[in-house]
C-alpha positions as a LaTeX table, in Angstrom:
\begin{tabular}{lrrr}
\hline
Residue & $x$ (\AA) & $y$ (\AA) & $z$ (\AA) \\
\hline
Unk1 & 0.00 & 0.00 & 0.00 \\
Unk2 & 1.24 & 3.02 & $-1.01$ \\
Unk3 & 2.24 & 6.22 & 1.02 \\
Unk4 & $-0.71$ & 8.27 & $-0.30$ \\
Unk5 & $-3.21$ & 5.59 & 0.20 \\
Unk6 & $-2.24$ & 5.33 & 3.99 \\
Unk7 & $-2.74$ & 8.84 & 4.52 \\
Unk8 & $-5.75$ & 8.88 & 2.59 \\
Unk9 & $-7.16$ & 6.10 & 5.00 \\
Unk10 & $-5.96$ & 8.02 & 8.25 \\
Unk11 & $-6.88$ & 11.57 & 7.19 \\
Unk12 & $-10.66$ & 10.10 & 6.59 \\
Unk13 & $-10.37$ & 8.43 & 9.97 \\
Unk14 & $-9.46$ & 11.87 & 11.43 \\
Unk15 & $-12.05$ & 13.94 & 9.45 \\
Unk16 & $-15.11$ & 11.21 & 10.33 \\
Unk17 & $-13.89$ & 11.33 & 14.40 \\
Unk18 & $-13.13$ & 15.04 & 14.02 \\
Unk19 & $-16.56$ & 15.98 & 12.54 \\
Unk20 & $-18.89$ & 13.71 & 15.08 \\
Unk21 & $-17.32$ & 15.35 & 17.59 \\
Unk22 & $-17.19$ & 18.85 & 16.21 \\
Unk23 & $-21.15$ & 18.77 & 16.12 \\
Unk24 & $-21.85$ & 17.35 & 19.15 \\
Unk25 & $-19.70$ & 20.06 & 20.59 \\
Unk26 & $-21.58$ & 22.46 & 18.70 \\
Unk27 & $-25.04$ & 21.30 & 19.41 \\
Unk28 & $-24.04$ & 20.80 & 23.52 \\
Unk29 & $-22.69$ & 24.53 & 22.99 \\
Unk30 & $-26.24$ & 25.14 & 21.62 \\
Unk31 & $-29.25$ & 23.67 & 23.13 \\
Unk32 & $-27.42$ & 22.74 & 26.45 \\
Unk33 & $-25.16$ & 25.95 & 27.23 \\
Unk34 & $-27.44$ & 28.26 & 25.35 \\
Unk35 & $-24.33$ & 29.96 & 23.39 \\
Unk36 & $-24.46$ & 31.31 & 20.02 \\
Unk37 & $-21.70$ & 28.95 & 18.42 \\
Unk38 & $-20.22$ & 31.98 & 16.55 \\
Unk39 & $-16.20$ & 32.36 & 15.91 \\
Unk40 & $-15.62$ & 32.82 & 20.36 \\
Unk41 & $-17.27$ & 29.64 & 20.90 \\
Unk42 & $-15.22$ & 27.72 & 18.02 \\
Unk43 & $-11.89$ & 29.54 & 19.60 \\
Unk44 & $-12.50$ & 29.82 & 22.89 \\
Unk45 & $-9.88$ & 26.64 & 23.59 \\
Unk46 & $-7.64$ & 27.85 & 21.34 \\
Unk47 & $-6.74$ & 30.97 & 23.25 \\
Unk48 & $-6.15$ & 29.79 & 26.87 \\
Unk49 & $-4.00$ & 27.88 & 28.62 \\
Unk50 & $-4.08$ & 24.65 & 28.88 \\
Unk51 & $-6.43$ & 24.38 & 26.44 \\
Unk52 & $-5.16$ & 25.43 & 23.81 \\
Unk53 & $-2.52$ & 22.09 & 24.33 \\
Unk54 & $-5.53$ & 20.08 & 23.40 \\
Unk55 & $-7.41$ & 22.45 & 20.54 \\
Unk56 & $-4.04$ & 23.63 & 18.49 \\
Unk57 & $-3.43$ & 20.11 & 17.48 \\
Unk58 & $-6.55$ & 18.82 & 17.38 \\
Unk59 & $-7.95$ & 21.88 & 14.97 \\
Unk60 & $-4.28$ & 21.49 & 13.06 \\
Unk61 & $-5.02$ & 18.35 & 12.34 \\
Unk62 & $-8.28$ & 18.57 & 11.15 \\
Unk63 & $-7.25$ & 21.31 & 8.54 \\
Unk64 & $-4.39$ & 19.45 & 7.51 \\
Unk65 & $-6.10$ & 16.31 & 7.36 \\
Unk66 & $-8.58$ & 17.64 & 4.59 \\
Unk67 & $-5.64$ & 18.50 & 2.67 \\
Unk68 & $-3.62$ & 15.20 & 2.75 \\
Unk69 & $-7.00$ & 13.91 & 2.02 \\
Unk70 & $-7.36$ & 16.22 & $-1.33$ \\
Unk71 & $-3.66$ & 15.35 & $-1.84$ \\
Unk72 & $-4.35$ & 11.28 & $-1.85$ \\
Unk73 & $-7.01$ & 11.18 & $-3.95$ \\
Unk74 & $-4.97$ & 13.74 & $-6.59$ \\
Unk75 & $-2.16$ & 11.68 & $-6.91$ \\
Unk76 & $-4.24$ & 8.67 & $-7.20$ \\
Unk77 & $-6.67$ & 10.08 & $-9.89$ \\
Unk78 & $-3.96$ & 12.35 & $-11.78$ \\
Unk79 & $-2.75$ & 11.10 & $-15.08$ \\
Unk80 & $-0.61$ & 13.57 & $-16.44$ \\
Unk81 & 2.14 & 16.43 & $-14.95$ \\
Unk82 & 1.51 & 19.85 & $-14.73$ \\
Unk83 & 4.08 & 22.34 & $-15.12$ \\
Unk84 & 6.38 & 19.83 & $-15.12$ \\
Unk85 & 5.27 & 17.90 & $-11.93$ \\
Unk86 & 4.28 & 14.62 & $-11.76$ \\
Unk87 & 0.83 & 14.12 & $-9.64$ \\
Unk88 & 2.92 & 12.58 & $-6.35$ \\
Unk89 & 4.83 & 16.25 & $-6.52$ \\
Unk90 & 1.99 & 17.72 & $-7.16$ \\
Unk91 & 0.14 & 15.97 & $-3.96$ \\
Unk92 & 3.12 & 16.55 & $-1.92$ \\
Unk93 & 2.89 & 20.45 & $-2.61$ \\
Unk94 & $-1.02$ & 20.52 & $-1.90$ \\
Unk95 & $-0.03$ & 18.78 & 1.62 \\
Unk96 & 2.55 & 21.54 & 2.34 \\
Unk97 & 0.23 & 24.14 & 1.51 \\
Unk98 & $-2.13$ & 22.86 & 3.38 \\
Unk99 & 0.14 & 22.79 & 6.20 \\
Unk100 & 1.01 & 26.77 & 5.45 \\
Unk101 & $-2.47$ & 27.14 & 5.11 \\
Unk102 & $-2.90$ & 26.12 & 8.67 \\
Unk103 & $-0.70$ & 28.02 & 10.48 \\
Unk104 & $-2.15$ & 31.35 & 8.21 \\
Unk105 & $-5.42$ & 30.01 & 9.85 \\
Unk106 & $-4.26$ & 29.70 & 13.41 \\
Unk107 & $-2.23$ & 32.84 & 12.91 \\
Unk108 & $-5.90$ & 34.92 & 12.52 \\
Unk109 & $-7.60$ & 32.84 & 14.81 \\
Unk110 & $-5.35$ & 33.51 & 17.46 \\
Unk111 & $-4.80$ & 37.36 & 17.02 \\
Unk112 & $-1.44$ & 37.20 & 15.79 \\
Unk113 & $-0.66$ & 34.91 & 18.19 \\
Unk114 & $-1.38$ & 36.86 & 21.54 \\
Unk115 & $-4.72$ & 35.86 & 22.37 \\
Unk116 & $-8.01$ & 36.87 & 20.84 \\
Unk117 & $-9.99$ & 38.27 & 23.79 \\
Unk118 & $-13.14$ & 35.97 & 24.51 \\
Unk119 & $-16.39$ & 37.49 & 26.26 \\
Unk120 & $-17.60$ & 36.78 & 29.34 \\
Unk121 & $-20.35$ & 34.50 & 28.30 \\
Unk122 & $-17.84$ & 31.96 & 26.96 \\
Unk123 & $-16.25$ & 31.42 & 29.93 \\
Unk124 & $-17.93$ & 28.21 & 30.96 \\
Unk125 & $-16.38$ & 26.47 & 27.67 \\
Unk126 & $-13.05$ & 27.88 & 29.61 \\
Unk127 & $-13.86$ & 26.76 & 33.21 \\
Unk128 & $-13.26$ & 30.43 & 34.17 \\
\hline
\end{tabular}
């Protein structure tokens, strides 16, 4: 089995688990804690210590994943080379930006990497 078709395998793993529990977190956030689930509730975890040990990764992975995902099925379905790459360079480059992509992402989400200020009312997803 080739490289590509592992990660295709483990990046849909990671995408099925990471999307169950993505809604369930969003409809607890809902219709248990009453919260609008707006951009504060989705980063919340990723601007406080220590949980921002557990959400960095776990939201990291989850962008990256759909990338390496993209990526697999590219270099499996690609027949020809563009611009003088063959489809496994051209998969490899989609997984790096991808991985670029991500830290642009946690970059914003983060407020340049200081903190984005959460209100009050999100405070309970914070233990505060």
């Amino acid at each position: 089995m080739s490289g590509f078709k592992k990660l295709q395998i483990w990046t849909g793993i990671y995408l099925s688990i990471f999307l169950i529990i993505h809604l369930l977190a969003v409809f607890v956030g809902r219709y248990y804690l009453h919260l609008d689930t707006n951009i504060y509730f989705g980063v919340a975890g990723l601007n406080v210590f220590p949980f921002n040990l557990f959400f960095i990764p776990y939201y990291s992975l989850a962008i990256i994943s759909v990338f390496g995902h993209v990526a697999s099925i590219h270099q499996s379905k690609a027949e020809r080379s563009f611009i003088g790459l063959n489809p496994n360079r051209q998969a490899i480059i989609i997984v790096c930006f991808g991985i670029i992509f991500t830290g642009v992402i946690l970059f914003g989400l983060t407020n340049h990497f200081h903190g984005l200020k959460i209100p009050k009312e999100y405070n309970v997803l914070i233990m505060k």
